[in-house]
């Protein structure tokens, strides 16, 4: 707003600073991209601003609103260019659809751009004020005003770090269960991959898929509260032991209740992923559409993974046998629509179809896998009347 359009982009490119220098993986080309991406964003915003100001005078009822129009146009252009450049890079790196990357990760930022853009006008006017509001230079006023803005940004960064630390704590809890039983290695990763594919085929949006992935990662967290003598019993469970096992969904919700601000959206998955379509599941005996969709998705994925994984006391089923059993139980244990979608996906031979293939690919960190989640635990398939 204060200088020709080329000045701000040049200054941004030269003086761009990122805390990524502390990260050994923050390479020179990442820094170059960040500088160019930010510089291009500022350049297009500045060009848009000056174009509107000089060529498109706007007035409403005789009142010149060119400045407001220019700010809105520049802010919108800045948002589109900034997010588009990042989304393209993320798409090239992960293969995720650009639309999902855009709306799930950055859609909420638009409001921030539009709300904060008037601050630009205020700062520019403070800099140009004559006489200066503070001292003998308008820049002092700008610097003073930026202090609370910097504090807000610092506070937001701390909130993000806190959430990341919390997520890692949940991962640690899941890893603790996995470490107890080598037979369930990468169980939650595979369940997450299957559930994610099902959710995508069902037509759910990126935000819902993200919640399902998060919930499937920790769907068995309640097994921390189950005694080891029951959880790892090599033979069939007694009725009393089975009743103890059936409490793990409620244990999971209770365990995560203090973190409800972050994880409450996953509680239905954790609590109801062992419910059955015919109402004979647990913990509440819900039936049909009463069972939350996300829990139905994770429940089917969980059952297939357990069937094909095998246990010391139970031989693993082949993928074909597991598919037939799931189809036989459509409308009995599983949502019939989900079973149809599951077969369609299964026939495309996804990475998770065969457990050994999945384990090899996951260990090699092949990017085609749909999940990078922490492990959990499952004792035997839900199709057993005394399953966990």
Tab-separated table of C-alpha atoms in Angstrom:
chain	number	residue	atom	x	y	z
A	1	UNK	CA	0.000	0.000	0.000
A	2	UNK	CA	2.880	2.370	0.726
A	3	UNK	CA	5.365	1.514	-2.048
A	4	UNK	CA	5.425	0.374	-5.700
A	5	UNK	CA	4.236	-3.231	-6.238
A	6	UNK	CA	7.743	-4.667	-6.649
A	7	UNK	CA	9.092	-3.443	-3.294
A	8	UNK	CA	7.113	-5.640	-0.880
A	9	UNK	CA	7.726	-8.945	-2.741
A	10	UNK	CA	11.457	-8.223	-2.893
A	11	UNK	CA	11.646	-7.444	0.810
A	12	UNK	CA	9.620	-10.555	1.661
A	13	UNK	CA	11.879	-12.786	-0.452
A	14	UNK	CA	15.099	-11.361	1.045
A	15	UNK	CA	14.029	-11.210	4.672
A	16	UNK	CA	11.804	-14.307	4.804
A	17	UNK	CA	12.478	-16.186	8.045
A	18	UNK	CA	11.375	-19.660	9.077
A	19	UNK	CA	12.045	-21.579	12.253
A	20	UNK	CA	12.633	-24.588	10.016
A	21	UNK	CA	16.369	-23.944	10.077
A	22	UNK	CA	16.422	-25.956	13.317
A	23	UNK	CA	15.151	-29.003	11.458
A	24	UNK	CA	17.846	-31.024	9.677
A	25	UNK	CA	15.257	-31.922	7.010
A	26	UNK	CA	14.675	-28.246	6.216
A	27	UNK	CA	16.737	-28.256	3.018
A	28	UNK	CA	17.797	-25.347	0.834
A	29	UNK	CA	15.118	-26.126	-1.754
A	30	UNK	CA	12.396	-26.070	0.910
A	31	UNK	CA	13.645	-22.662	2.009
A	32	UNK	CA	13.753	-21.506	-1.609
A	33	UNK	CA	10.203	-22.688	-2.194
A	34	UNK	CA	8.979	-20.898	0.922
A	35	UNK	CA	10.670	-17.687	-0.150
A	36	UNK	CA	9.353	-17.889	-3.690
A	37	UNK	CA	5.876	-18.948	-2.610
A	38	UNK	CA	5.607	-16.079	-0.127
A	39	UNK	CA	7.148	-13.604	-2.566
A	40	UNK	CA	4.789	-14.610	-5.380
A	41	UNK	CA	1.820	-14.377	-3.032
A	42	UNK	CA	2.764	-10.844	-1.971
A	43	UNK	CA	3.551	-9.844	-5.568
A	44	UNK	CA	0.141	-10.918	-6.894
A	45	UNK	CA	-1.616	-9.283	-3.952
A	46	UNK	CA	0.294	-6.015	-4.456
A	47	UNK	CA	-0.332	-6.032	-8.198
A	48	UNK	CA	-4.045	-6.646	-7.613
A	49	UNK	CA	-4.215	-3.819	-5.086
A	50	UNK	CA	-2.562	-1.257	-7.334
A	51	UNK	CA	-4.534	-2.374	-10.386
A	52	UNK	CA	-7.830	-1.776	-8.618
A	53	UNK	CA	-6.682	1.535	-7.141
A	54	UNK	CA	-5.462	2.947	-10.445
A	55	UNK	CA	-7.837	1.441	-13.009
A	56	UNK	CA	-11.105	0.476	-11.338
A	57	UNK	CA	-12.493	3.343	-9.238
A	58	UNK	CA	-15.416	2.042	-7.214
A	59	UNK	CA	-18.104	4.187	-5.631
A	60	UNK	CA	-21.324	3.453	-3.789
A	61	UNK	CA	-23.929	6.240	-3.576
A	62	UNK	CA	-21.234	8.703	-4.482
A	63	UNK	CA	-18.825	7.447	-1.835
A	64	UNK	CA	-15.430	6.302	-3.085
A	65	UNK	CA	-14.843	2.758	-1.812
A	66	UNK	CA	-11.911	1.945	-4.066
A	67	UNK	CA	-9.641	1.374	-1.092
A	68	UNK	CA	-12.000	-1.182	0.476
A	69	UNK	CA	-12.468	-2.914	-2.873
A	70	UNK	CA	-8.718	-3.046	-3.454
A	71	UNK	CA	-8.098	-4.540	-0.014
A	72	UNK	CA	-10.758	-7.219	-0.528
A	73	UNK	CA	-9.408	-8.130	-3.972
A	74	UNK	CA	-5.792	-8.198	-2.752
A	75	UNK	CA	-6.686	-10.334	0.271
A	76	UNK	CA	-8.650	-12.805	-1.831
A	77	UNK	CA	-5.888	-13.079	-4.426
A	78	UNK	CA	-3.313	-13.529	-1.670
A	79	UNK	CA	-5.320	-16.351	-0.139
A	80	UNK	CA	-5.924	-18.174	-3.424
A	81	UNK	CA	-2.324	-17.967	-4.624
A	82	UNK	CA	-0.830	-18.848	-1.245
A	83	UNK	CA	-3.019	-21.880	-0.591
A	84	UNK	CA	-2.907	-23.083	-4.197
A	85	UNK	CA	0.889	-23.157	-4.313
A	86	UNK	CA	1.117	-25.080	-1.044
A	87	UNK	CA	-1.710	-27.446	-2.027
A	88	UNK	CA	-0.004	-28.332	-5.314
A	89	UNK	CA	3.225	-29.202	-3.495
A	90	UNK	CA	1.366	-31.308	-0.920
A	91	UNK	CA	-0.490	-33.046	-3.769
A	92	UNK	CA	2.761	-33.853	-5.556
A	93	UNK	CA	4.263	-35.171	-2.312
A	94	UNK	CA	1.335	-37.257	-1.071
A	95	UNK	CA	-0.954	-37.876	-4.034
A	96	UNK	CA	-3.947	-36.574	-2.080
A	97	UNK	CA	-6.626	-34.747	-4.128
A	98	UNK	CA	-5.997	-31.004	-4.254
A	99	UNK	CA	-9.638	-30.329	-3.397
A	100	UNK	CA	-9.359	-32.318	-0.144
A	101	UNK	CA	-6.068	-30.631	0.760
A	102	UNK	CA	-7.542	-27.201	0.121
A	103	UNK	CA	-10.827	-27.500	1.999
A	104	UNK	CA	-9.677	-29.698	4.871
A	105	UNK	CA	-6.440	-27.921	5.714
A	106	UNK	CA	-6.914	-24.358	4.537
A	107	UNK	CA	-10.592	-23.561	4.064
A	108	UNK	CA	-10.872	-22.112	7.556
A	109	UNK	CA	-8.024	-19.667	6.832
A	110	UNK	CA	-10.125	-17.588	4.420
A	111	UNK	CA	-12.068	-15.943	7.242
A	112	UNK	CA	-8.781	-15.019	8.904
A	113	UNK	CA	-7.532	-13.368	5.713
A	114	UNK	CA	-10.674	-11.286	5.286
A	115	UNK	CA	-10.916	-10.330	8.957
A	116	UNK	CA	-7.255	-9.357	9.275
A	117	UNK	CA	-7.017	-7.467	5.987
A	118	UNK	CA	-8.430	-4.200	7.440
A	119	UNK	CA	-5.472	-4.233	9.825
A	120	UNK	CA	-3.298	-3.552	6.777
A	121	UNK	CA	-5.189	-0.326	6.133
A	122	UNK	CA	-4.831	0.709	9.759
A	123	UNK	CA	-1.074	0.047	9.780
A	124	UNK	CA	-0.571	1.964	6.549
A	125	UNK	CA	-2.521	4.934	7.867
A	126	UNK	CA	-0.587	4.855	11.138
A	127	UNK	CA	2.682	4.892	9.203
A	128	UNK	CA	1.558	7.827	7.031
A	129	UNK	CA	0.000	9.884	9.827
A	130	UNK	CA	1.248	13.432	10.007
A	131	UNK	CA	2.165	14.340	12.624
A	132	UNK	CA	3.187	10.828	13.737
A	133	UNK	CA	1.125	9.270	16.522
A	134	UNK	CA	4.261	8.276	18.403
A	135	UNK	CA	7.669	9.971	18.335
A	136	UNK	CA	8.780	11.581	15.113
A	137	UNK	CA	8.313	8.583	12.805
A	138	UNK	CA	5.178	6.652	11.856
A	139	UNK	CA	7.058	3.357	12.085
A	140	UNK	CA	7.106	3.533	15.897
A	141	UNK	CA	3.316	3.377	15.948
A	142	UNK	CA	3.358	0.382	13.621
A	143	UNK	CA	5.923	-1.468	15.749
A	144	UNK	CA	3.918	-0.814	18.914
A	145	UNK	CA	0.755	-2.105	17.236
A	146	UNK	CA	2.530	-5.255	16.046
A	147	UNK	CA	3.427	-6.345	19.582
A	148	UNK	CA	-0.060	-7.719	20.446
A	149	UNK	CA	-0.281	-9.294	16.979
A	150	UNK	CA	2.997	-11.088	17.574
A	151	UNK	CA	1.766	-12.267	20.961
A	152	UNK	CA	-1.394	-13.670	19.348
A	153	UNK	CA	0.724	-15.558	16.801
A	154	UNK	CA	3.023	-16.865	19.531
A	155	UNK	CA	0.020	-18.035	21.559
A	156	UNK	CA	-1.417	-19.842	18.535
A	157	UNK	CA	1.896	-21.610	17.914
A	158	UNK	CA	1.916	-22.813	21.506
A	159	UNK	CA	-1.631	-24.132	21.174
A	160	UNK	CA	-0.619	-26.076	18.053
A	161	UNK	CA	2.429	-27.506	19.841
A	162	UNK	CA	0.243	-28.533	22.784
A	163	UNK	CA	-2.152	-30.346	20.495
A	164	UNK	CA	0.699	-32.118	18.732
A	165	UNK	CA	2.119	-33.185	22.092
A	166	UNK	CA	-1.287	-34.513	23.087
A	167	UNK	CA	-1.620	-36.517	19.891
A	168	UNK	CA	1.796	-38.037	20.481
A	169	UNK	CA	0.684	-39.002	23.996
A	170	UNK	CA	-2.306	-40.847	22.546
A	171	UNK	CA	0.032	-42.552	20.086
A	172	UNK	CA	2.197	-43.615	22.993
A	173	UNK	CA	-0.796	-45.194	24.726
A	174	UNK	CA	-1.631	-47.153	21.589
A	175	UNK	CA	1.979	-48.233	21.206
A	176	UNK	CA	1.907	-49.476	24.799
A	177	UNK	CA	-0.876	-51.922	23.936
A	178	UNK	CA	0.849	-53.029	20.752
A	179	UNK	CA	4.090	-53.704	22.611
A	180	UNK	CA	2.292	-56.255	24.793
A	181	UNK	CA	1.305	-58.537	21.928
A	182	UNK	CA	3.410	-59.026	18.801
A	183	UNK	CA	0.531	-60.822	17.077
A	184	UNK	CA	-1.362	-57.537	16.675
A	185	UNK	CA	1.552	-55.652	15.097
A	186	UNK	CA	0.295	-52.759	12.920
A	187	UNK	CA	-3.324	-53.676	13.631
A	188	UNK	CA	-4.528	-50.099	13.944
A	189	UNK	CA	-2.553	-48.971	10.898
A	190	UNK	CA	-4.316	-51.527	8.746
A	191	UNK	CA	-7.712	-50.843	10.296
A	192	UNK	CA	-7.164	-47.152	9.572
A	193	UNK	CA	-6.201	-47.847	5.953
A	194	UNK	CA	-9.322	-49.976	5.407
A	195	UNK	CA	-11.645	-47.543	7.201
A	196	UNK	CA	-10.219	-44.597	5.267
A	197	UNK	CA	-10.819	-46.348	1.942
A	198	UNK	CA	-14.379	-47.246	2.969
A	199	UNK	CA	-15.140	-43.704	4.098
A	200	UNK	CA	-13.817	-42.294	0.849
A	201	UNK	CA	-15.890	-44.733	-1.204
A	202	UNK	CA	-18.959	-43.828	0.854
A	203	UNK	CA	-18.482	-40.212	-0.259
A	204	UNK	CA	-17.550	-38.650	3.056
A	205	UNK	CA	-15.633	-35.395	2.987
A	206	UNK	CA	-12.015	-34.905	4.011
A	207	UNK	CA	-12.864	-33.676	7.512
A	208	UNK	CA	-15.010	-36.739	8.236
A	209	UNK	CA	-12.364	-39.070	6.833
A	210	UNK	CA	-9.786	-37.424	9.061
A	211	UNK	CA	-11.987	-38.040	12.115
A	212	UNK	CA	-12.481	-41.677	11.130
A	213	UNK	CA	-8.726	-42.124	10.711
A	214	UNK	CA	-8.108	-40.553	14.103
A	215	UNK	CA	-10.756	-42.706	15.768
A	216	UNK	CA	-9.565	-45.928	14.161
A	217	UNK	CA	-6.049	-45.284	15.401
A	218	UNK	CA	-7.229	-45.361	18.999
A	219	UNK	CA	-10.379	-47.483	18.746
A	220	UNK	CA	-8.970	-50.088	21.150
A	221	UNK	CA	-7.380	-47.701	23.641
A	222	UNK	CA	-9.787	-48.970	26.335
A	223	UNK	CA	-8.013	-52.330	26.419
A	224	UNK	CA	-5.457	-50.674	28.647
A	225	UNK	CA	-8.072	-51.158	31.378
A	226	UNK	CA	-8.521	-54.904	30.731
A	227	UNK	CA	-6.494	-57.287	32.958
A	228	UNK	CA	-3.683	-59.009	31.045
A	229	UNK	CA	-4.860	-62.425	32.242
A	230	UNK	CA	-8.101	-61.890	30.336
A	231	UNK	CA	-6.735	-59.882	27.406
A	232	UNK	CA	-4.021	-62.388	26.535
A	233	UNK	CA	-5.740	-65.633	27.492
A	234	UNK	CA	-4.620	-68.230	24.910
A	235	UNK	CA	-7.913	-70.128	24.892
A	236	UNK	CA	-11.613	-69.360	24.681
A	237	UNK	CA	-13.042	-66.801	27.066
A	238	UNK	CA	-15.529	-67.689	29.774
A	239	UNK	CA	-18.775	-65.763	29.944
A	240	UNK	CA	-17.418	-63.672	32.817
A	241	UNK	CA	-14.174	-62.940	30.972
A	242	UNK	CA	-16.071	-62.007	27.830
A	243	UNK	CA	-18.187	-59.563	29.829
A	244	UNK	CA	-14.970	-57.931	31.040
A	245	UNK	CA	-13.703	-57.647	27.465
A	246	UNK	CA	-16.966	-56.023	26.397
A	247	UNK	CA	-16.263	-53.111	28.712
A	248	UNK	CA	-13.216	-51.886	26.775
A	249	UNK	CA	-15.147	-49.482	24.475
A	250	UNK	CA	-16.559	-47.659	27.502
A	251	UNK	CA	-13.166	-47.769	29.213
A	252	UNK	CA	-11.708	-46.076	26.148
A	253	UNK	CA	-14.174	-43.187	26.229
A	254	UNK	CA	-13.705	-42.810	29.980
A	255	UNK	CA	-9.928	-42.794	29.580
A	256	UNK	CA	-10.034	-40.052	26.948
A	257	UNK	CA	-12.757	-37.962	28.602
A	258	UNK	CA	-10.243	-35.429	30.033
A	259	UNK	CA	-9.170	-34.764	26.441
A	260	UNK	CA	-12.706	-34.357	25.092
A	261	UNK	CA	-11.893	-30.900	23.716
A	262	UNK	CA	-9.588	-32.621	21.229
A	263	UNK	CA	-11.067	-36.096	20.795
A	264	UNK	CA	-14.801	-35.973	21.534
A	265	UNK	CA	-15.584	-36.424	17.830
A	266	UNK	CA	-13.966	-39.875	17.972
A	267	UNK	CA	-15.893	-41.104	21.013
A	268	UNK	CA	-18.714	-42.663	18.953
A	269	UNK	CA	-16.133	-44.691	17.020
A	270	UNK	CA	-14.405	-45.889	20.166
A	271	UNK	CA	-17.629	-46.705	21.998
A	272	UNK	CA	-19.714	-48.287	19.229
A	273	UNK	CA	-17.307	-50.048	16.839
A	274	UNK	CA	-18.393	-53.445	18.278
A	275	UNK	CA	-22.116	-52.880	17.764
A	276	UNK	CA	-23.837	-55.144	15.223
A	277	UNK	CA	-26.401	-54.381	12.543
A	278	UNK	CA	-28.800	-56.921	14.112
A	279	UNK	CA	-28.496	-55.335	17.568
A	280	UNK	CA	-26.535	-58.161	19.214
A	281	UNK	CA	-23.330	-56.215	19.654
A	282	UNK	CA	-22.001	-54.251	22.611
A	283	UNK	CA	-21.904	-52.129	24.727
A	284	UNK	CA	-25.482	-50.866	24.167
A	285	UNK	CA	-26.974	-53.295	21.655
A	286	UNK	CA	-27.650	-50.631	19.022
A	287	UNK	CA	-29.049	-51.841	15.706
A	288	UNK	CA	-29.051	-50.679	12.093
A	289	UNK	CA	-28.941	-46.942	11.533
A	290	UNK	CA	-28.831	-46.376	15.293
A	291	UNK	CA	-25.138	-47.233	15.106
A	292	UNK	CA	-23.151	-44.131	14.101
A	293	UNK	CA	-21.877	-44.430	10.523
A	294	UNK	CA	-18.266	-43.827	11.500
A	295	UNK	CA	-18.430	-46.677	14.040
A	296	UNK	CA	-19.981	-48.990	11.414
A	297	UNK	CA	-17.089	-48.233	9.056
A	298	UNK	CA	-14.394	-48.848	11.654
A	299	UNK	CA	-16.199	-51.951	12.935
A	300	UNK	CA	-16.146	-53.592	9.509
A	301	UNK	CA	-12.498	-52.655	8.967
A	302	UNK	CA	-11.617	-53.966	12.424
A	303	UNK	CA	-13.333	-57.302	11.797
A	304	UNK	CA	-11.619	-57.881	8.431
A	305	UNK	CA	-8.217	-57.047	9.863
A	306	UNK	CA	-8.717	-59.404	12.796
A	307	UNK	CA	-9.989	-62.239	10.587
A	308	UNK	CA	-6.957	-62.102	8.307
A	309	UNK	CA	-4.390	-61.487	11.064
A	310	UNK	CA	-4.716	-64.730	13.014
A	311	UNK	CA	-3.834	-65.405	16.639
A	312	UNK	CA	-1.968	-68.185	18.486
A	313	UNK	CA	-5.313	-69.859	19.169
A	314	UNK	CA	-6.904	-69.157	15.780
A	315	UNK	CA	-5.575	-69.567	12.262
A	316	UNK	CA	-5.766	-66.517	10.030
A	317	UNK	CA	-8.336	-66.585	7.256
A	318	UNK	CA	-7.315	-65.920	3.688
A	319	UNK	CA	-8.489	-62.585	2.258
A	320	UNK	CA	-10.982	-64.487	0.115
A	321	UNK	CA	-12.412	-66.404	3.075
A	322	UNK	CA	-12.642	-63.219	5.153
A	323	UNK	CA	-14.471	-61.439	2.323
A	324	UNK	CA	-16.970	-64.287	2.017
A	325	UNK	CA	-17.623	-64.234	5.762
A	326	UNK	CA	-18.187	-60.480	5.739
A	327	UNK	CA	-20.620	-60.840	2.819
A	328	UNK	CA	-22.425	-63.668	4.624
A	329	UNK	CA	-22.846	-61.335	7.606
A	330	UNK	CA	-24.192	-58.385	5.586
A	331	UNK	CA	-27.403	-57.269	7.250
A	332	UNK	CA	-26.554	-59.391	10.297
A	333	UNK	CA	-23.368	-57.940	11.693
A	334	UNK	CA	-22.448	-55.342	9.080
A	335	UNK	CA	-24.168	-52.514	7.225
A	336	UNK	CA	-25.134	-54.035	3.820
A	337	UNK	CA	-24.193	-50.871	1.922
A	338	UNK	CA	-20.753	-50.832	3.509
A	339	UNK	CA	-20.284	-54.507	2.641
A	340	UNK	CA	-21.023	-53.761	-1.034
A	341	UNK	CA	-18.539	-50.891	-1.023
A	342	UNK	CA	-16.002	-53.048	0.783
A	343	UNK	CA	-16.182	-55.716	-1.925
A	344	UNK	CA	-15.767	-53.122	-4.684
A	345	UNK	CA	-12.650	-51.763	-3.008
A	346	UNK	CA	-11.355	-55.249	-2.169
A	347	UNK	CA	-11.551	-56.283	-5.822
A	348	UNK	CA	-9.173	-53.456	-6.780
A	349	UNK	CA	-6.502	-55.268	-4.735
A	350	UNK	CA	-5.624	-52.441	-2.325
A	351	UNK	CA	-2.450	-52.646	-0.256
A	352	UNK	CA	-4.381	-53.645	2.872
A	353	UNK	CA	-6.181	-56.604	1.267
A	354	UNK	CA	-3.412	-59.055	2.197
A	355	UNK	CA	-1.898	-58.508	5.634
A	356	UNK	CA	1.579	-59.733	4.722
A	357	UNK	CA	1.685	-57.409	1.735
A	358	UNK	CA	0.538	-54.549	3.923
A	359	UNK	CA	3.208	-55.240	6.546
A	360	UNK	CA	5.949	-55.357	3.900
A	361	UNK	CA	4.796	-52.165	2.227
A	362	UNK	CA	4.250	-50.352	5.502
A	363	UNK	CA	7.687	-51.342	6.776
A	364	UNK	CA	9.159	-50.006	3.532
A	365	UNK	CA	7.186	-46.769	3.975
A	366	UNK	CA	5.608	-46.993	0.558
A	367	UNK	CA	3.619	-43.749	0.065
A	368	UNK	CA	0.618	-45.533	-1.471
A	369	UNK	CA	-0.546	-46.686	1.942
A	370	UNK	CA	-3.480	-44.777	3.312
A	371	UNK	CA	-2.363	-44.549	6.911
A	372	UNK	CA	0.624	-43.752	9.061
A	373	UNK	CA	-1.049	-44.326	12.372
A	374	UNK	CA	0.157	-45.833	15.649
A	375	UNK	CA	-0.603	-49.433	16.552
A	376	UNK	CA	-3.405	-50.793	18.681
A	377	UNK	CA	-4.639	-54.269	19.600
A	378	UNK	CA	-7.365	-56.738	18.719
A	379	UNK	CA	-7.658	-60.273	20.075
A	380	UNK	CA	-9.983	-62.004	17.648
A	381	UNK	CA	-12.548	-61.109	14.964
A	382	UNK	CA	-15.861	-59.652	15.968
A	383	UNK	CA	-17.661	-62.437	14.153
A	384	UNK	CA	-16.944	-64.666	17.133
A	385	UNK	CA	-19.624	-64.518	19.803
A	386	UNK	CA	-16.856	-64.033	22.360
A	387	UNK	CA	-14.632	-61.669	20.479
A	388	UNK	CA	-12.800	-58.663	21.839
